[in-house]
Coordinates of C-alpha atoms in Angstrom, one line a residue:
X25 CA -9.4 -9.0 21.6
X26 CA -12.6 -7.0 21.3
X27 CA -14.0 -5.6 18.0
X28 CA -16.8 -3.0 18.0
X29 CA -19.0 -3.1 14.9
X30 CA -21.2 -0.1 13.9
X31 CA -23.5 -2.1 11.8
X32 CA -26.8 -0.2 11.3
X33 CA -29.2 -2.4 13.1
X34 CA -29.6 -5.5 15.2
X35 CA -30.1 -8.0 12.4
X36 CA -27.1 -6.6 10.5
X37 CA -25.0 -6.9 13.7
X38 CA -26.2 -10.5 14.2
X39 CA -25.0 -11.4 10.7
X40 CA -21.6 -9.7 11.3
X41 CA -21.3 -11.6 14.6
X42 CA -21.9 -15.0 13.0
X43 CA -19.4 -14.3 10.2
X44 CA -16.7 -13.3 12.6
X45 CA -17.4 -16.3 14.9
X46 CA -16.5 -18.6 11.9
X47 CA -13.5 -16.6 10.9
X48 CA -11.9 -15.8 14.3
X49 CA -13.7 -17.6 17.1
X50 CA -11.6 -16.0 19.9
X51 CA -12.6 -12.4 18.7
X52 CA -15.2 -10.8 21.0
X53 CA -17.5 -8.9 18.7
X54 CA -19.8 -6.2 20.3
X55 CA -22.3 -3.8 18.8
X56 CA -21.8 0.0 18.8
X57 CA -24.1 0.6 21.7
X58 CA -22.1 -1.7 24.0
X59 CA -18.9 -0.1 22.8
X60 CA -20.2 3.4 23.6
X61 CA -21.1 2.2 27.1
X62 CA -17.8 0.5 27.8
X63 CA -15.3 2.1 25.4
X64 CA -12.2 1.3 27.5
X65 CA -12.3 -2.4 26.5
X66 CA -12.4 -2.0 22.8
X67 CA -9.3 -2.9 20.7
X68 CA -10.6 -2.5 17.1
X69 CA -13.4 -0.7 15.4
X70 CA -15.2 -1.6 12.1
X71 CA -17.4 1.2 11.0
X72 CA -18.3 3.6 8.2
X73 CA -18.7 6.8 10.3
X74 CA -17.8 6.2 14.0
X75 CA -18.2 9.1 16.3
X76 CA -14.8 10.6 17.2
X77 CA -15.9 11.4 20.8
X78 CA -16.5 7.7 21.4
X79 CA -13.3 6.7 19.6
X80 CA -11.3 9.1 21.8
X81 CA -12.5 7.2 24.9
X82 CA -11.2 3.9 23.7
X83 CA -7.9 3.8 25.6
X84 CA -7.0 0.3 24.3
X85 CA -7.8 1.0 20.7
X86 CA -5.3 -0.5 18.2
X87 CA -6.9 0.1 14.9
X88 CA -9.9 1.7 13.1
X89 CA -11.1 -0.1 10.0
X90 CA -13.5 1.6 7.5
X91 CA -16.2 -0.5 6.0
X92 CA -15.6 1.3 2.7
X93 CA -12.6 2.2 0.5
X94 CA -12.8 5.9 1.6
X95 CA -11.7 7.5 4.8
X96 CA -12.9 11.1 4.5
X97 CA -15.9 10.4 6.7
X98 CA -13.6 9.2 9.5
X99 CA -10.6 11.6 9.4
X100 CA -12.7 14.7 9.0
X101 CA -13.9 14.3 12.6
X102 CA -11.7 16.5 14.7
X103 CA -12.2 14.2 17.7
X104 CA -10.9 11.1 15.8
X105 CA -7.7 10.1 17.6
X106 CA -4.7 10.8 15.4
X107 CA -2.4 8.3 17.0
X108 CA -4.5 5.2 16.1
X109 CA -3.8 3.5 12.7
X110 CA -6.8 3.7 10.3
X111 CA -7.3 1.2 7.5
X112 CA -9.3 1.3 4.2
X113 CA -11.5 -1.6 3.2
X114 CA -10.3 -3.5 0.1
X115 CA -10.6 -6.9 -1.4
X116 CA -10.4 -8.7 -4.7
X117 CA -14.2 -8.6 -4.7
X118 CA -14.2 -4.8 -4.5
X119 CA -11.5 -4.5 -7.2
X120 CA -13.5 -6.8 -9.6
X121 CA -16.7 -4.9 -9.0
X122 CA -15.0 -1.6 -9.7
X123 CA -13.4 -2.9 -12.8
X124 CA -16.7 -4.2 -14.1
X125 CA -18.4 -0.8 -13.4
X126 CA -15.6 1.2 -15.1
X127 CA -15.7 -1.1 -18.1
X128 CA -19.5 -0.6 -18.3
X129 CA -19.0 3.2 -17.9
X130 CA -16.3 3.4 -20.6
X131 CA -18.6 1.5 -23.0
X132 CA -21.4 3.9 -22.2
X133 CA -19.1 6.8 -23.1
X134 CA -17.9 5.1 -26.3
X135 CA -21.4 4.4 -27.5
X136 CA -22.8 7.7 -26.1
X137 CA -25.5 5.7 -24.2
X138 CA -27.1 8.9 -22.8
X139 CA -28.3 9.6 -26.4
X140 CA -30.2 6.3 -26.5
X141 CA -31.6 6.9 -23.0
X142 CA -32.9 10.3 -24.0
X143 CA -34.4 8.9 -27.2
X144 CA -36.1 6.1 -25.2
X145 CA -37.7 8.6 -22.9
X146 CA -38.9 10.6 -25.9
X147 CA -39.9 7.5 -27.8
X148 CA -37.7 8.6 -30.6
X149 CA -36.2 5.9 -32.9
X150 CA -32.7 7.3 -33.7
X151 CA -31.1 6.8 -37.0
X152 CA -28.1 4.3 -37.0
X153 CA -24.7 5.9 -36.4
X154 CA -21.2 4.6 -36.8
X155 CA -19.8 2.9 -33.8
X156 CA -16.2 3.2 -32.4
X157 CA -14.1 0.2 -31.5
X158 CA -12.2 -0.3 -28.2
X159 CA -8.9 -0.4 -30.0
X160 CA -9.5 3.1 -31.3
X161 CA -10.5 4.6 -27.9
X162 CA -7.7 5.7 -25.6
X163 CA -8.6 5.8 -21.9
X164 CA -6.7 7.4 -19.1
X165 CA -6.8 6.2 -15.5
X166 CA -6.0 8.8 -12.8
X167 CA -4.9 7.0 -9.7
X168 CA -2.8 3.8 -9.8
X169 CA -3.3 2.3 -6.4
X170 CA -4.7 -1.2 -6.0
X171 CA -8.1 -0.3 -7.5
X172 CA -6.6 1.8 -10.3
X173 CA -4.2 -0.8 -11.4
X174 CA -6.9 -3.5 -11.4
X175 CA -9.2 -1.2 -13.5
X176 CA -6.4 -0.4 -15.9
X177 CA -5.6 -4.1 -16.4
X178 CA -9.3 -4.9 -17.1
X179 CA -9.5 -2.1 -19.7
X180 CA -6.3 -3.4 -21.4
X181 CA -7.8 -6.9 -21.5
X182 CA -10.9 -5.4 -23.2
X183 CA -8.8 -4.0 -26.0
X184 CA -8.5 -0.3 -24.9
X185 CA -5.2 1.5 -25.2
X186 CA -4.7 2.6 -21.6
X187 CA -2.7 5.4 -19.9
X188 CA -2.2 5.9 -16.2
X189 CA -1.3 8.9 -14.1
X190 CA -0.4 9.2 -10.4
X191 CA 1.7 11.3 -8.1
X192 CA 4.7 9.1 -8.9
X193 CA 5.6 7.0 -12.0
X194 CA 4.7 3.3 -12.1
X195 CA 6.0 0.6 -14.3
X196 CA 2.9 -1.4 -15.4
X197 CA 2.9 -3.9 -18.2
X198 CA 0.9 -2.8 -21.3
X199 CA 0.1 0.6 -19.8
X200 CA 1.9 3.9 -20.5
X201 CA 2.3 5.7 -17.2
X202 CA 2.9 9.3 -16.3
X203 CA 3.8 10.7 -12.9
X204 CA 3.6 14.1 -11.1
X205 CA 2.1 17.4 -12.0
X206 CA 4.7 18.1 -14.7
X207 CA 3.4 15.2 -16.7
X208 CA -0.3 15.7 -16.2
X209 CA -1.0 17.7 -19.3
X210 CA 0.9 15.2 -21.4
X211 CA -1.1 12.4 -19.9
X212 CA -4.4 14.2 -20.9
X213 CA -3.4 14.7 -24.6
X214 CA -5.5 12.7 -27.0
X215 CA -7.6 10.9 -24.3
X216 CA -11.0 9.8 -25.3
X217 CA -12.2 8.9 -21.8
X218 CA -10.8 10.2 -18.6
X219 CA -11.4 8.1 -15.4
X220 CA -10.8 9.4 -11.9
X221 CA -9.8 6.9 -9.2
X222 CA -7.7 9.2 -7.2
X223 CA -7.6 9.3 -3.4
X224 CA -8.9 12.4 -1.6
X225 CA -6.0 14.8 -0.8
X226 CA -5.4 18.5 -0.8
X227 CA -3.6 18.1 -4.1
X228 CA -6.4 16.2 -5.8
X229 CA -9.3 18.3 -4.6
X230 CA -11.1 19.9 -7.7
X231 CA -8.7 18.3 -10.2
X232 CA -11.6 17.6 -12.6
X233 CA -12.0 21.3 -13.4
X234 CA -12.2 23.6 -16.4
X235 CA -8.4 23.6 -17.0
X236 CA -8.4 19.8 -17.1
X237 CA -11.3 19.6 -19.4
X238 CA -9.8 22.2 -21.7
X239 CA -6.6 20.1 -21.9
X240 CA -8.6 17.1 -23.2
X241 CA -9.4 16.8 -26.9
X242 CA -12.9 18.0 -27.8
X243 CA -15.5 15.3 -27.4
X244 CA -13.8 13.4 -24.6
X245 CA -15.9 11.9 -21.8
X246 CA -15.4 11.9 -18.0
X247 CA -15.9 9.1 -15.4
X248 CA -15.6 9.9 -11.7
X249 CA -15.5 7.0 -9.3
X250 CA -12.9 8.5 -7.0
X251 CA -14.4 11.1 -4.7
X252 CA -17.0 13.8 -5.1
X253 CA -14.5 16.4 -4.0
X254 CA -12.5 15.8 -7.2
X255 CA -15.1 17.2 -9.5
X256 CA -16.0 20.9 -9.9
X257 CA -19.6 20.3 -11.0
X258 CA -20.2 23.7 -12.5
X259 CA -17.1 23.4 -14.7
X260 CA -18.3 20.0 -16.0
X261 CA -21.7 21.3 -16.8
X262 CA -20.2 24.3 -18.6
X263 CA -17.8 22.1 -20.5
X264 CA -20.6 19.7 -21.7
X265 CA -22.9 22.6 -22.7
X266 CA -20.0 24.2 -24.6
X267 CA -19.4 21.0 -26.5
X268 CA -15.9 20.5 -25.1
X269 CA -16.9 17.4 -23.1
X270 CA -19.3 14.9 -24.7
X271 CA -20.7 13.5 -21.5
X272 CA -20.0 11.9 -18.1
X273 CA -20.7 9.0 -15.9
X274 CA -20.7 10.0 -12.2
X275 CA -20.9 7.7 -9.2
X276 CA -19.6 10.0 -6.4
X277 CA -20.6 13.5 -5.3
X278 CA -19.5 16.2 -2.9
X279 CA -22.8 15.8 -1.0
X280 CA -24.5 12.5 -0.8
X281 CA -27.3 11.7 -1.4
X282 CA -27.1 14.1 -4.3
X283 CA -29.5 17.0 -3.8
X284 CA -32.8 16.6 -5.7
X285 CA -32.4 20.1 -7.1
X286 CA -28.9 19.4 -8.6
X287 CA -28.8 20.1 -12.3
X288 CA -26.7 16.9 -12.7
X289 CA -29.8 14.8 -12.4
X290 CA -31.6 16.2 -15.4
X291 CA -28.6 16.8 -17.8
X292 CA -29.2 14.7 -20.9
X293 CA -25.5 13.9 -21.3
X294 CA -24.8 12.7 -17.7
X295 CA -25.4 9.3 -16.3
X296 CA -25.7 9.1 -12.5
X297 CA -25.3 6.1 -10.3
X298 CA -25.8 6.3 -6.4
X299 CA -22.2 5.6 -5.2
X300 CA -22.8 2.0 -6.3
X301 CA -19.6 1.1 -8.3
X302 CA -18.3 -1.3 -5.8
X303 CA -19.6 -2.7 -2.5
X304 CA -18.1 -5.8 -1.0
X305 CA -20.2 -8.4 0.8
X306 CA -20.1 -8.7 4.6
X307 CA -18.1 -12.0 4.5
X308 CA -15.5 -10.3 2.3
X309 CA -15.3 -7.3 4.6
X310 CA -15.1 -9.5 7.6
X311 CA -12.2 -11.5 6.1
X312 CA -10.3 -8.3 5.4
X313 CA -10.9 -7.1 8.9
X314 CA -9.6 -10.3 10.4
X315 CA -6.5 -10.1 8.1
X316 CA -5.9 -6.5 9.5
X317 CA -6.4 -7.5 13.1
X318 CA -4.1 -10.5 12.9
X319 CA -1.4 -8.4 11.2
X320 CA -1.6 -5.8 13.9
X321 CA -1.5 -8.5 16.6
X322 CA 1.7 -9.8 15.0
X323 CA 3.2 -6.4 15.2
X324 CA 2.9 -5.7 11.5
X325 CA 1.3 -2.8 9.7
X326 CA -1.6 -4.5 8.0
X327 CA -2.9 -3.9 4.5
X328 CA -4.2 -0.6 3.2
X329 CA -3.2 1.6 6.1
X330 CA -3.9 5.3 5.9
X331 CA -0.8 7.5 5.8
X332 CA -1.5 11.1 6.7
X333 CA 1.7 12.4 5.0
X334 CA 0.4 10.9 1.7
X335 CA -3.3 11.7 2.2
X336 CA -4.4 8.1 1.5

């Protein structure tokens, strides 16, 4: 079996190669330049954004594996072969990192950390203010896949009342769940913090919009760690400026890197992070890649396969 790795440099590829040698010695690992020269012998691809014209020449291709949890950057290429299984990256390491990040972001919203940051820049010592407890702060998680469930469990363990919403209803211990569009507005009622961890689909595009913000109680906060396409940025800015939304923590954006002229950068009630919520180590990604390859070689589907009919 031959695996082509689009790694971003010779030293990075050398590290990948050594890791795979330990995990699966009989796997022939080649860099992207070699794969582009001899595409017919490639069986698997591990990459963030592989060129569709090269993928389409890989006549022996059995699977495309993303180095990240998202797939938009792969499936939006019209030349990407539609008959080849595509897999998202995932691991307990990524889940734990995402849960840590979201817990931090929720606490930022609960404590209105952006006020402290603004005061620090202005060298202004703020007067003490009453603080809210986790048990009195209801959070809602949009998206109850592997990451969403892990995040919801972590928030429950931290003492937050947690609700979950997805396209279908889930039965999750300690979490009140809602399913489908008909239950979306009910899910939003009385939430103090709304967290988006949805996949990118036609149905979820722009779901963080003025209508959603208006359905939340005044003073709620927004956390987006799903996809940049979920957020209508002008609606969020308007909702914060109108006092409907207290503030936001944003890790993903429609265009990345975020444009230097974006008003999101300078808004005093928005915290921005550079798509950094969760990034697994290379050994963790390699282990998941080997797991997928071995499953495919056994004639099985493999974990976290993309299903076009679902959009994730």
